[in-house]
Amino acid sequence: MTDTADVTERARAPGGHDPPEGHEAAEMLASARRRVGPELRTAVASLPEALRRVALPSLGWGHADGTPTLGGAGAAAGPALVLAAVRALGGDPGAAARAAAAVELTHGRTRLHDGVLDRATARGGRPGDAVPGEVDVILAGDALQAVAQRLLAEDPHPGAPAAAVRLAACVVELCAARHAERVLEGRRCAEVSAAEWIAVAEAGAGALLGCACAIGAVYAGAGPEVADALDGFGRQAGLAFRLIDDVIGIWGDPARTGGPARAVLAAPRKPLPVVAALASGTPDGAALVGLYDRGPGERDPERVARAVERAGGRDWAQTQAADRMSRALGELARAVPDPERAGGLLALVEFLTRRPC
Amino acid sequence: MTDTADVTERARAPGGHDPPEGHEAAEMLASARRRVGPELRTAVASLPEALRRVALPSLGWGHADGTPTLGGAGAAAGPALVLAAVRALGGDPGAAARAAAAVELTHGRTRLHDGVLDRATARGGRPGDAVPGEVDVILAGDALQAVAQRLLAEDPHPGAPAAAVRLAACVVELCAARHAERVLEGRRCAEVSAAEWIAVAEAGAGALLGCACAIGAVYAGAGPEVADALDGFGRQAGLAFRLIDDVIGIWGDPARTGGPARAVLAAPRKPLPVVAALASGTPDGAALVGLYDRGPGERDPERVARAVERAGGRDWAQTQAADRMSRALGELARAVPDPERAGGLLALVEFLTRRPC
C-alpha cells in the first residue's frame, strides 16, 4: 500500500460530491486538477499505448482501458500542495503547473512500483502476476519517473533545477524507506521499537508530500530554508495522516468510513498502533507478539484490536498524530509567518487528514 | 540481457590487459574511468548501504559485497562516448564528468531492471527470486535513475538541462523498446518480420549509446542537429554491435571468444540472425519455425545454427551490421566533418565492436 496514495484517495470526496465543510480545500483540489490535467495528459501521451494504459490509473485520472475518468483529472493532493505553497509565498501558481505534474507522475511511479513490491512481499520476495503484465507495471513506473524528470528539465522556470534535485532526492528517500520497512518486517516483532517504525513511516508517508510543498516554495523563489520548513510541514502532516488513517482503519465505524471493519489488520503492512503495541512491553503487547509470530491465520481481528488498545497502541497513535500535526504547524509558521497567507495550505492539509470516525 | 551491458563487458579487456591494437580506445576508456569513478562513488554514497551493495556491481565497478573492484572504475563505455563526443566537438571533457556519470547510472538502472524483467519473462511473467532480494533490485534501479537525474539537475553547466531531457527521453525509449520486445516475443515466430525485430533492437541496443554521444555534443555547446547526428552515430553503432555480437554468439570459435559455443541460442532472447531466418519464408526458415514453436527443449543448437545459416540469417546479420556501421559513419561525418577530430569516437566504436571470431 502506498502511503501517499491514501491521501490522494482521500482527496476524492465520496460519490464525487465535496462535503460542505472544507469548501476552500475542495476548490483547491479541483483547481489543481484543472491546471495539471493537461500537462499530465501531454506528458503521458509520449508513452507507448500499452504502458500508458498501465500508467493512467496510477495517476487517478484514467481507467485501465485508457478512457479518461469522468469527473476530471483525479485527486491531485500532491499538485494541490505544490500550487498552494506557491500561492502562500506570493508566487504565481500558473507557472508551476509542470512542476505539479512532475510530483503527480512521481506519485504514479511510487504507486506502480509499490504495488509490485507489495505483491512480492506477500509472496515471500517473489513478485507474482496478480495484475496483468507485472513486467509492464515495472516499465510504466520507470517511464513515469523519467517523464517527471523530463518535465522539470524542460521547464525554463528558474526554480526548475532545484525542484528536480528535490524530486530526485525524494525518490531515493522513498526507495530507502521501502527497503528499511522490509528490514524491519524481517525482524522479530518485539525487537523493533515504535521509534524505528515511525522513522520509516515518516519517510514513506511524508517524503513526497513534503517534497511537493518544498517544490512550491522553490517555484515561489523562496530560499532553501523556507523550502526545507515547508518540506517539514508536508512531511509531518503526511505522517499525522498515516497515523490517523491507521487508527480509523482499526477502530473506525465501517458505516461511516465506508470500508470493511478492521481491514487494515489483514494488510501485509502492520498499522502503526499495532507496532507500538508490539513494542510496548506490556502483557497485552506480549500476547500480541505471540499472535503475530504465529502468522496471519492465527489472528482474530477483534482480539487483535482489543489487545492493541489495551497495550496503549491507540492512545500512542493519537498522541503521535497530534504531536506530528503540531510540528507541521510549527514548520508552516516558520515558512509562512502570516496566518492569512498560510491559510490555504492549512485548509488543504486539514481537509486531507479529516476523516469520519 | 541488457544490450548496452554487452558493450560495457566488451570494454573490459580479457584478463585486465589491453590488447596492443586499439591502444587509443583503451586509453580513452581508462581515462573515462578515472574521470567518472569519483563522481559515481560520491553519487552512490547517498544510497542506503543495502541498496548500494545491489547497485555497485551493476555499474561494473564494485563487488556485490560493496568492496571496490580491483583495477579501477569498471568499463565505462557510455562515459567514454560522452567524453569523446565532447572532445570531438572542441569542448572540455573535464566539465562533463557529472553528465558521463549520469549516463553510467542510467546504464546501471537498465541492467538491474532488465535482470528483473528477464527473470520474469523466463518464468512466464512472474519475476522470481533468482538473485537475493529481487525487491531490492527494483528499488536500487529506481534509486540509481533518480541519482542520475539529480546529478544533471545539480550541474551548473549550461548543457545540463538539455542533457537531462535527452537522458529522460532515453529511459522512456528503453522502457518502450523492452515492452515492444515482449509483444513481439508473444507473437507467432513466422509472423514477425526482421524489420520489426531490428527496430526494437535499434532502440534497445542503441538508445543509451546514442544518448551518451548526444549528451557529449550538448556539453560541447553544439546545437540539436549536431546532437541528433551524434545520437544517430551511437545508436547505429550500438545496433551494429548487437548484430556482430549475435553472429559471434552463434558461430564464433569458443576457443577465441572465451564463451561456450552457441550459448546465445539458449538465451531467452532470440538472436537477430535467428529472427531473420524465422521470417525468411525459406524451407529452412519454416523448419526453424517448427523448432521454435515446439519450445526450447526441442532445439538442438547445432541443428538450429545450420538452419539459420542456410535460411540466410548469418548473411543478413552481417550485411545489416555493415549497413548500420556505414550509417553510423555517415552520421559521424555529418556531426564532426573533420576526420581528425572524429578519430577518437571512431576508434572507440571500432574497439567496442571488434571481436575475436
XYZ file of C-alpha atoms in Angstrom:
714
model
C 0.000 0.000 0.000
C 1.395 3.366 -0.982
C 1.179 5.816 1.882
C 0.803 8.820 -0.327
C -1.855 7.074 -2.389
C -4.094 7.096 0.675
C -4.060 10.849 0.892
C -4.823 11.028 -2.772
C -7.739 8.633 -2.431
C -8.982 10.762 0.422
C -8.934 13.803 -1.800
C -11.708 12.246 -3.827
C -14.914 13.126 -1.986
C -17.326 10.142 -1.629
C -19.656 9.908 -4.597
C -17.848 12.745 -6.320
C -19.503 15.334 -4.077
C -17.442 17.681 -1.997
C -18.544 17.809 1.625
C -19.967 21.180 2.623
C -17.167 21.738 5.153
C -13.746 22.073 3.568
C -15.094 24.042 0.643
C -11.869 26.020 0.226
C -9.739 22.865 0.146
C -12.099 21.097 -2.253
C -11.871 24.060 -4.589
C -8.051 23.985 -4.348
C -8.027 20.318 -5.312
C -10.404 20.900 -8.213
C -8.317 23.837 -9.375
C -5.126 21.754 -9.208
C -6.799 19.082 -11.355
C -7.767 21.670 -13.947
C -4.285 23.163 -14.081
C -2.289 19.958 -14.013
C -4.525 17.637 -16.049
C -3.474 18.954 -19.463
C 0.241 18.787 -18.509
C -0.188 15.195 -17.344
C -2.073 14.165 -20.451
C 0.561 15.660 -22.756
C 3.388 14.143 -20.724
C 1.932 10.639 -20.662
C 0.979 10.805 -24.361
C 4.675 10.219 -25.148
C 4.465 6.687 -23.724
C 3.574 3.692 -25.908
C -0.107 2.889 -25.600
C 0.295 -0.264 -23.528
C 2.446 1.461 -20.906
C 0.111 4.464 -20.926
C -2.796 2.124 -20.162
C -0.929 0.791 -17.133
C 0.225 4.247 -16.054
C -3.033 6.210 -16.282
C -4.911 4.605 -13.375
C -1.871 5.156 -11.132
C -2.396 8.875 -11.654
C -6.022 8.617 -10.592
C -7.310 10.226 -13.758
C -7.821 7.384 -16.182
C -9.277 3.893 -16.352
C -7.133 0.874 -17.120
C -8.572 0.772 -20.661
C -7.192 4.244 -21.343
C -10.502 6.123 -21.371
C -10.486 9.237 -19.189
C -12.135 9.081 -15.779
C -15.397 11.026 -15.623
C -15.181 13.955 -13.281
C -11.810 15.338 -14.204
C -8.171 14.855 -13.582
C -8.198 12.758 -10.433
C -7.244 13.519 -6.914
C -4.174 15.713 -7.161
C -3.285 16.118 -3.466
C 0.417 16.489 -4.359
C -0.171 19.019 -7.161
C -2.601 20.970 -4.925
C 0.117 21.230 -2.237
C 2.641 22.478 -4.831
C 0.267 25.191 -6.032
C -0.897 26.139 -2.519
C 2.732 26.520 -1.405
C 3.493 28.746 -4.392
C 0.478 30.893 -3.561
C 1.270 31.052 0.166
C 4.694 32.504 -0.656
C 3.383 35.055 -3.132
C 4.394 33.244 -6.330
C 2.417 32.548 -9.484
C 0.750 29.116 -9.342
C 0.186 29.256 -13.095
C 3.956 28.978 -13.611
C 4.193 25.800 -11.512
C 1.802 23.509 -13.402
C 4.623 21.454 -14.913
C 6.318 21.030 -11.541
C 2.989 19.981 -10.020
C 2.556 17.443 -12.812
C 6.061 16.099 -12.109
C 5.050 15.472 -8.477
C 1.930 13.597 -9.610
C 3.973 11.492 -12.060
C 6.358 10.570 -9.234
C 3.334 9.593 -7.172
C 2.317 7.366 -10.088
C 5.744 5.664 -10.152
C 5.512 5.094 -6.433
C 2.039 3.567 -6.612
C 3.013 1.283 -9.511
C 6.284 0.038 -8.050
C 4.869 -0.209 -4.524
C 2.173 -2.456 -5.978
C 4.810 -4.760 -7.452
C 6.792 -4.730 -4.199
C 3.668 -5.394 -2.095
C 2.741 -8.393 -4.196
C 6.360 -9.569 -3.975
C 6.438 -9.194 -0.209
C 3.134 -11.053 0.127
C 4.801 -13.944 -1.732
C 7.975 -14.007 0.366
C 10.089 -11.982 -2.044
C 8.733 -13.342 -5.314
C 6.629 -10.817 -7.274
C 3.630 -12.584 -8.769
C 1.454 -11.733 -11.710
C -1.588 -10.591 -9.725
C -2.050 -7.750 -12.198
C -1.799 -8.418 -15.920
C 1.769 -7.936 -17.066
C 3.696 -7.270 -13.847
C 6.661 -6.583 -16.111
C 4.765 -3.738 -17.794
C 3.983 -2.242 -14.387
C 7.709 -2.008 -13.624
C 8.364 -0.454 -17.051
C 5.478 2.005 -16.750
C 6.764 3.134 -13.345
C 10.257 3.698 -14.753
C 8.815 5.639 -17.674
C 6.622 7.848 -15.450
C 9.614 8.825 -13.337
C 11.621 9.644 -16.456
C 8.763 11.783 -17.774
C 8.581 13.591 -14.410
C 12.261 14.493 -14.604
C 11.905 15.452 -18.262
C 9.114 17.918 -17.437
C 11.338 19.671 -14.903
C 14.396 19.605 -17.185
C 12.319 21.208 -19.971
C 10.822 23.858 -17.701
C 12.557 27.223 -18.252
C 11.396 28.421 -14.773
C 14.423 29.428 -12.629
C 13.216 27.113 -9.847
C 13.169 24.015 -12.045
C 16.713 22.692 -11.402
C 16.344 22.942 -7.608
C 12.926 21.276 -7.889
C 14.448 18.458 -9.966
C 17.132 17.919 -7.317
C 14.475 17.745 -4.574
C 12.275 15.359 -6.550
C 15.201 13.021 -7.280
C 16.263 13.074 -3.616
C 12.662 12.287 -2.668
C 12.655 9.183 -4.899
C 15.882 7.986 -3.287
C 14.334 8.568 0.156
C 11.154 6.669 -0.792
C 13.229 3.727 -2.067
C 15.365 3.752 1.067
C 12.253 3.862 3.280
C 10.692 0.984 1.411
C 13.883 -1.029 1.868
C 14.086 -0.122 5.566
C 10.465 -1.194 6.047
C 11.312 -4.635 4.627
C 14.252 -4.913 7.007
C 12.004 -4.053 9.988
C 9.339 -6.532 8.814
C 12.046 -9.213 8.725
C 12.996 -8.703 12.383
C 11.185 -10.215 15.357
C 8.139 -8.081 16.278
C 9.137 -7.360 19.846
C 12.640 -6.259 18.873
C 11.599 -3.314 16.719
C 10.879 -0.105 18.593
C 7.991 2.214 17.765
C 10.608 4.911 17.068
C 12.178 2.760 14.350
C 8.791 2.186 12.720
C 7.790 5.807 12.875
C 11.056 6.951 11.280
C 10.326 4.722 8.300
C 6.679 5.792 8.186
C 7.704 9.444 8.213
C 9.744 8.934 5.050
C 7.213 6.669 3.345
C 4.116 8.696 4.159
C 5.664 12.149 4.304
C 8.552 12.467 1.839
C 6.505 13.093 -1.313
C 4.047 15.489 0.340
C 6.968 17.341 1.911
C 8.705 17.467 -1.464
C 5.524 18.845 -3.080
C 5.418 21.733 -0.599
C 9.160 22.401 -0.943
C 8.909 22.474 -4.745
C 6.127 25.035 -4.416
C 8.427 27.157 -2.232
C 11.242 26.878 -4.768
C 8.870 27.952 -7.566
C 7.848 30.958 -5.481
C 11.518 31.969 -5.371
C 11.986 31.101 -1.689
C 15.410 30.113 -0.363
C 16.400 26.642 0.860
C 15.497 27.370 4.499
C 11.898 28.230 3.698
C 11.681 25.290 1.295
C 13.044 22.969 3.995
C 10.489 24.277 6.504
C 7.649 23.646 4.044
C 9.099 20.196 3.382
C 8.838 19.591 7.130
C 5.250 20.840 7.110
C 4.153 18.429 4.363
C 6.197 15.581 5.825
C 4.823 15.874 9.368
C 1.278 16.319 8.062
C 1.718 13.215 5.896
C 2.820 11.195 8.913
C -0.084 12.558 11.002
C -2.361 11.461 8.207
C -0.886 7.954 8.202
C -1.349 7.660 11.987
C -4.973 8.861 11.844
C -5.671 6.592 8.904
C -4.331 3.572 10.782
C -6.436 4.375 13.859
C -9.558 4.711 11.727
C -8.654 1.556 9.791
C -8.817 -0.404 13.074
C -11.442 1.384 15.171
C -13.435 3.485 12.684
C -17.152 2.810 12.222
C -17.486 0.941 8.910
C -20.888 2.563 8.364
C -19.185 5.954 8.345
C -15.746 5.161 6.886
C -17.247 3.176 4.006
C -14.619 0.414 4.340
C -14.861 -3.019 5.975
C -14.135 -3.089 9.720
C -10.557 -3.895 10.775
C -9.477 -4.405 7.141
C -6.165 -2.723 7.864
C -5.264 -5.540 10.280
C -5.289 -8.024 7.399
C -3.000 -5.913 5.167
C 0.644 -7.017 4.749
C 1.887 -3.824 6.432
C 1.377 -3.537 10.173
C -0.605 -0.428 11.208
C 1.354 1.943 13.439
C -0.854 1.392 16.548
C -0.031 -2.315 16.212
C 3.737 -1.795 16.043
C 3.561 0.464 19.091
C 1.571 -2.186 20.966
C 4.027 -4.914 19.918
C 6.919 -2.850 21.281
C 5.076 -1.747 24.433
C 6.495 -4.342 26.802
C 3.007 -4.745 28.348
C 1.329 -8.133 28.945
C -1.140 -7.354 26.136
C 1.805 -6.419 23.923
C 3.500 -9.720 24.714
C 0.300 -11.631 23.876
C 0.115 -9.730 20.603
C 3.732 -10.653 19.788
C 2.713 -14.277 20.219
C -0.225 -13.808 17.832
C 1.928 -12.059 15.208
C 4.778 -14.550 15.448
C 2.303 -17.361 14.670
C 1.293 -15.771 11.337
C -1.812 -14.079 9.920
C -4.001 -17.214 10.012
C -3.903 -17.201 13.820
C -5.084 -13.635 14.283
C -8.703 -12.818 15.073
C -9.084 -9.115 14.128
C -11.398 -8.304 17.071
C -8.980 -9.864 19.538
C -6.026 -8.034 17.965
C -7.868 -4.690 18.063
C -8.682 -5.142 21.783
C -5.117 -6.170 22.640
C -3.661 -3.226 20.714
C -5.944 -0.828 22.563
C -5.169 -2.325 25.988
C -1.442 -2.226 25.199
C -1.738 1.506 24.588
C -1.348 1.434 20.789
C -4.444 3.532 20.107
C -3.534 6.257 22.614
C 0.049 6.282 21.388
C -1.034 6.764 17.769
C -3.449 9.553 18.623
C -0.845 11.353 20.727
C 1.721 10.932 17.971
C -0.720 12.242 15.354
C -1.425 15.333 17.437
C 2.307 15.826 18.030
C 3.114 15.484 14.328
C 0.341 17.872 13.350
C 1.650 20.342 15.883
C 5.162 20.011 14.417
C 3.645 20.544 10.951
C 2.018 23.775 12.099
C 5.295 24.927 13.618
C 7.104 24.379 10.320
C 4.321 26.148 8.448
C 4.550 29.185 10.744
C 8.320 29.244 10.218
C 7.917 29.196 6.413
C 4.839 31.428 6.145
C 4.583 33.664 9.238
C 1.421 35.456 8.040
C -1.508 33.199 9.099
C -3.722 34.573 6.358
C -1.235 33.563 3.664
C -0.733 30.168 5.322
C -4.497 29.553 5.376
C -4.695 27.715 2.055
C -2.032 25.139 2.943
C -3.604 24.648 6.341
C -7.108 24.159 4.923
C -5.773 21.647 2.420
C -3.941 19.569 4.998
C -6.880 19.670 7.415
C -9.209 18.550 4.647
C -6.890 15.697 3.677
C -6.469 14.465 7.260
C -10.110 14.870 8.379
C -11.979 11.572 8.494
C -15.418 10.330 9.503
C -14.781 8.107 12.505
C 20.267 -9.481 -21.168
C 20.953 -5.769 -21.363
C 22.142 -4.802 -24.813
C 24.283 -1.991 -23.571
C 25.750 -4.170 -20.870
C 27.353 -6.264 -23.591
C 29.261 -3.322 -24.951
C 30.330 -2.481 -21.457
C 31.508 -6.019 -20.803
C 33.412 -5.829 -24.054
C 35.195 -2.738 -22.860
C 36.908 -4.829 -20.224
C 39.878 -6.376 -21.950
C 40.318 -10.106 -21.131
C 42.460 -10.595 -18.068
C 42.558 -6.879 -17.483
C 45.166 -6.333 -20.206
C 44.502 -4.003 -23.096
C 45.177 -5.618 -26.455
C 48.057 -3.962 -28.330
C 45.740 -2.837 -31.136
C 43.104 -0.322 -30.036
C 45.556 1.408 -27.741
C 43.892 4.819 -28.248
C 40.453 3.462 -27.401
C 41.727 1.551 -24.383
C 43.321 4.733 -23.103
C 40.029 6.614 -23.641
C 38.155 4.009 -21.601
C 40.732 4.106 -18.823
C 40.623 7.892 -18.798
C 36.806 7.855 -18.616
C 37.009 5.510 -15.624
C 39.447 7.838 -13.867
C 37.300 10.906 -14.505
C 33.898 9.398 -13.760
C 34.736 6.998 -10.943
C 34.877 9.650 -8.181
C 31.556 11.184 -9.364
C 29.926 7.754 -9.332
C 31.267 6.876 -5.908
C 30.028 10.144 -4.412
C 26.637 9.813 -6.107
C 26.040 6.247 -4.976
C 27.264 7.001 -1.449
C 23.896 8.721 -0.842
C 22.078 5.374 -1.090
C 21.451 3.198 1.973
C 24.110 0.543 2.267
C 21.929 -2.395 1.212
C 20.788 -0.696 -1.993
C 24.344 0.462 -2.670
C 25.517 -3.143 -2.403
C 22.967 -4.150 -5.053
C 23.698 -1.132 -7.234
C 27.517 -1.206 -7.317
C 28.007 -4.353 -9.414
C 25.521 -3.001 -11.986
C 27.965 -0.171 -12.596
C 30.788 -2.595 -13.200
C 32.990 -1.048 -10.553
C 32.124 -2.837 -7.352
C 31.570 -6.313 -5.992
C 28.237 -7.373 -4.543
C 29.674 -7.108 -1.032
C 30.403 -3.423 -1.577
C 34.184 -3.647 -1.800
C 35.623 -1.837 -4.821
C 36.668 -3.870 -7.845
C 40.428 -4.054 -8.254
C 41.684 -2.345 -11.359
C 39.617 0.774 -11.306
C 36.208 2.083 -12.041
C 34.834 -0.538 -14.419
C 34.122 -0.497 -18.072
C 32.677 2.933 -18.796
C 31.773 2.606 -22.497
C 28.921 5.127 -22.101
C 31.001 7.682 -20.159
C 33.868 7.261 -22.655
C 31.468 8.094 -25.522
C 30.228 11.198 -23.668
C 33.783 12.465 -23.142
C 34.943 11.535 -26.667
C 31.966 13.411 -28.157
C 32.769 16.488 -26.066
C 36.379 16.339 -27.238
C 35.450 15.771 -30.902
C 33.388 18.964 -30.864
C 36.078 21.060 -29.194
C 34.540 21.107 -25.695
C 36.143 20.480 -22.316
C 35.725 16.844 -21.254
C 36.614 17.798 -17.684
C 33.344 19.729 -17.438
C 31.276 16.692 -18.478
C 32.261 14.196 -15.783
C 28.935 14.504 -13.974
C 26.965 14.040 -17.191
C 29.089 10.991 -18.023
C 28.368 9.593 -14.563
C 24.631 10.154 -15.118
C 24.838 8.015 -18.278
C 26.604 5.245 -16.365
C 23.979 5.380 -13.573
C 21.224 5.041 -16.184
C 23.087 2.054 -17.568
C 23.038 0.634 -14.037
C 19.253 1.102 -13.760
C 18.824 -0.601 -17.091
C 20.965 -3.590 -16.143
C 19.212 -4.009 -12.781
C 15.643 -3.725 -14.078
C 16.398 -5.740 -17.230
C 17.642 -8.502 -14.938
C 14.334 -8.498 -13.056
C 12.373 -8.427 -16.318
C 14.470 -11.230 -17.855
C 13.885 -13.465 -14.850
C 10.179 -12.571 -15.010
C 9.972 -13.390 -18.712
C 11.762 -16.698 -18.177
C 9.015 -17.547 -15.660
C 6.111 -16.571 -17.918
C 5.631 -13.131 -16.431
C 6.366 -13.923 -12.793
C 9.643 -12.426 -11.532
C 11.391 -14.926 -9.303
C 13.930 -14.511 -6.570
C 16.921 -15.798 -8.544
C 19.026 -13.047 -7.023
C 18.773 -12.277 -3.310
C 16.105 -9.670 -2.714
C 14.532 -9.116 -6.131
C 12.568 -6.325 -4.456
C 15.819 -4.538 -3.554
C 16.973 -4.816 -7.174
C 13.871 -2.899 -8.304
C 14.432 -0.280 -5.585
C 18.146 0.061 -6.359
C 17.344 0.607 -10.052
C 14.805 3.317 -9.207
C 17.301 4.983 -6.901
C 20.134 4.907 -9.475
C 17.917 6.616 -12.055
C 16.928 9.268 -9.518
C 20.590 9.872 -8.664
C 21.399 10.188 -12.398
C 18.768 12.895 -12.814
C 19.906 14.586 -9.609
C 23.492 14.811 -10.898
C 22.315 16.629 -14.031
C 19.886 18.868 -12.112
C 22.742 19.882 -9.777
C 25.201 20.525 -12.604
C 25.550 24.275 -13.279
C 26.856 23.546 -16.822
C 24.632 25.279 -19.428
C 24.171 21.969 -21.259
C 22.803 20.153 -18.213
C 19.035 20.776 -18.738
C 19.141 19.624 -22.384
C 21.168 16.590 -21.311
C 18.589 15.788 -18.617
C 15.798 15.946 -21.194
C 17.710 13.582 -23.511
C 18.505 11.144 -20.707
C 14.857 11.041 -19.570
C 13.656 10.516 -23.147
C 16.204 7.708 -23.481
C 14.788 5.918 -20.428
C 11.269 6.177 -21.877
C 12.580 4.776 -25.175
C 14.356 1.887 -23.419
C 11.169 1.030 -21.492
C 9.080 1.222 -24.666
C 11.559 -0.996 -26.523
C 11.550 -3.528 -23.739
C 7.757 -3.601 -23.819
C 7.711 -3.901 -27.638
C 10.164 -6.804 -27.441
C 7.784 -8.653 -25.119
C 4.927 -8.058 -27.549
C 7.000 -9.468 -30.439
C 8.063 -12.475 -28.328
C 4.378 -13.158 -27.683
C 3.509 -13.349 -31.386
C 3.997 -16.412 -33.583
C 7.610 -16.595 -34.849
C 6.794 -16.555 -38.563
C 4.508 -13.557 -38.257
C 7.148 -11.106 -37.020
C 9.269 -9.510 -39.726
C 13.013 -8.938 -39.384
C 12.280 -5.196 -39.759
C 10.072 -5.255 -36.645
C 12.782 -7.014 -34.650
C 15.518 -4.707 -35.817
C 13.501 -1.593 -34.936
C 13.211 -2.846 -31.361
C 16.861 -3.884 -31.261
C 17.926 -0.445 -32.505
C 16.214 1.179 -29.522
C 17.298 -1.445 -27.005
C 20.923 -1.713 -28.117
C 21.410 1.809 -29.443
C 19.372 4.332 -27.460
C 21.709 4.711 -24.480
C 24.904 4.815 -26.565
C 23.253 7.353 -28.877
C 22.171 9.381 -25.871
C 25.722 9.296 -24.475
C 27.112 10.779 -27.701
C 24.321 13.387 -27.900
C 24.915 14.473 -24.306
C 28.590 14.934 -25.158
C 27.557 17.159 -28.064
C 25.266 19.204 -25.825
C 28.076 19.652 -23.289
C 30.346 20.871 -26.091
C 27.766 23.559 -26.827
C 26.578 22.002 -30.100
C 23.046 22.599 -31.369
C 20.259 19.979 -31.554
C 21.100 18.986 -35.157
C 24.657 18.029 -34.326
C 23.497 16.311 -31.130
C 20.895 14.355 -33.107
C 23.512 13.294 -35.643
C 25.813 12.061 -32.874
C 22.826 10.280 -31.325
C 22.394 8.531 -34.690
C 26.092 7.633 -34.707
C 25.984 5.984 -31.279
C 22.644 4.348 -31.962
C 23.645 2.773 -35.292
C 26.984 1.680 -33.880
C 25.154 0.091 -30.930
C 22.910 -1.856 -33.271
C 25.885 -2.921 -35.406
C 27.498 -4.140 -32.227
C 24.413 -6.165 -31.269
C 24.306 -7.795 -34.736
C 28.005 -8.698 -34.644
C 27.664 -9.969 -31.098
C 24.779 -12.237 -32.091
C 26.700 -13.641 -35.081
C 29.712 -14.360 -32.882
C 27.463 -15.817 -30.180
C 26.276 -18.447 -32.680
C 29.257 -19.059 -34.975
C 32.256 -17.678 -33.098
C 35.090 -20.018 -32.102
C 34.665 -20.675 -28.364
C 38.429 -21.033 -28.038
C 38.802 -17.434 -29.192
C 35.616 -15.830 -27.834
C 36.121 -17.346 -24.389
C 32.414 -18.239 -24.129
C 30.657 -21.593 -24.632
C 29.655 -22.392 -28.239
C 26.117 -21.447 -29.287
C 25.281 -20.199 -25.773
C 23.308 -17.317 -27.261
C 20.819 -19.798 -28.771
C 19.803 -20.925 -25.272
C 19.175 -17.363 -24.002
C 15.559 -16.193 -23.582
C 16.019 -13.508 -26.250
C 16.264 -14.700 -29.861
C 19.472 -13.577 -31.607
C 18.876 -11.340 -34.633
C 20.170 -13.876 -37.214
C 17.555 -16.295 -35.856
C 14.641 -13.831 -36.165
C 15.711 -13.051 -39.735
C 15.830 -16.763 -40.555
C 12.417 -17.333 -38.938
C 10.924 -14.575 -41.112
C 12.789 -15.617 -44.264
C 9.991 -17.640 -45.869
C 12.610 -20.254 -46.907
C 12.185 -24.013 -46.307
C 14.940 -23.854 -43.662
C 13.145 -20.883 -42.086
C 9.895 -22.867 -41.983
C 11.684 -25.824 -40.346
C 13.132 -23.418 -37.800
C 9.670 -22.001 -37.057
C 8.569 -25.552 -36.276
C 11.514 -25.994 -33.906
C 10.865 -22.692 -32.110
C 7.117 -23.244 -31.844
C 7.795 -26.521 -30.017
C 9.789 -24.796 -27.266
C 13.428 -24.666 -26.150
C 13.640 -28.336 -25.109
C 13.212 -29.418 -28.742
C 16.047 -27.367 -30.160
C 19.465 -28.867 -30.848
C 21.802 -25.821 -31.033
C 23.939 -27.311 -33.845
C 20.858 -28.000 -35.952
C 19.456 -24.510 -35.267
C 22.774 -22.860 -36.203
C 22.889 -24.775 -39.519
C 19.248 -23.960 -40.348
C 19.735 -20.260 -39.524
C 22.780 -20.130 -41.798
C 21.020 -21.953 -44.680
C 17.975 -19.656 -44.298
C 20.261 -16.665 -44.809
C 20.224 -15.384 -41.199
C 24.007 -15.141 -40.909
C 24.463 -13.256 -44.202
C 21.566 -10.978 -43.372
C 23.035 -10.076 -39.979
C 26.488 -9.409 -41.425
C 25.044 -7.236 -44.202
C 22.901 -5.376 -41.686
C 25.875 -4.843 -39.378
C 27.918 -3.388 -42.239
C 24.970 -1.213 -43.279
C 24.444 0.068 -39.740
C 28.134 0.791 -39.278
C 28.100 2.698 -42.553
C 25.087 4.713 -41.381
C 26.943 5.386 -38.124
C 29.926 6.742 -40.048
C 27.625 8.930 -42.153
C 26.093 10.442 -39.007
C 29.553 10.943 -37.520
C 30.752 12.783 -40.643
C 27.645 14.977 -40.501
C 28.296 15.872 -36.844
C 32.088 16.107 -36.982
C 33.205 16.790 -40.575
C 36.927 16.919 -39.710
C 38.111 13.268 -39.766
C 40.965 14.037 -37.400
C 38.567 15.357 -34.745
C 36.217 12.419 -35.332
C 39.073 9.933 -34.857
C 38.565 9.383 -31.130
C 34.877 8.474 -31.422
C 35.641 6.218 -34.350
C 38.465 4.421 -32.564
C 36.253 3.894 -29.537
C 33.369 2.407 -31.510
C 35.708 0.209 -33.567
C 37.342 -1.053 -30.393
C 33.958 -1.808 -28.813
C 32.636 -3.667 -31.864
C 35.818 -5.585 -32.710
C 35.680 -9.243 -31.684
C 37.797 -12.367 -31.983
C 35.808 -14.680 -34.237
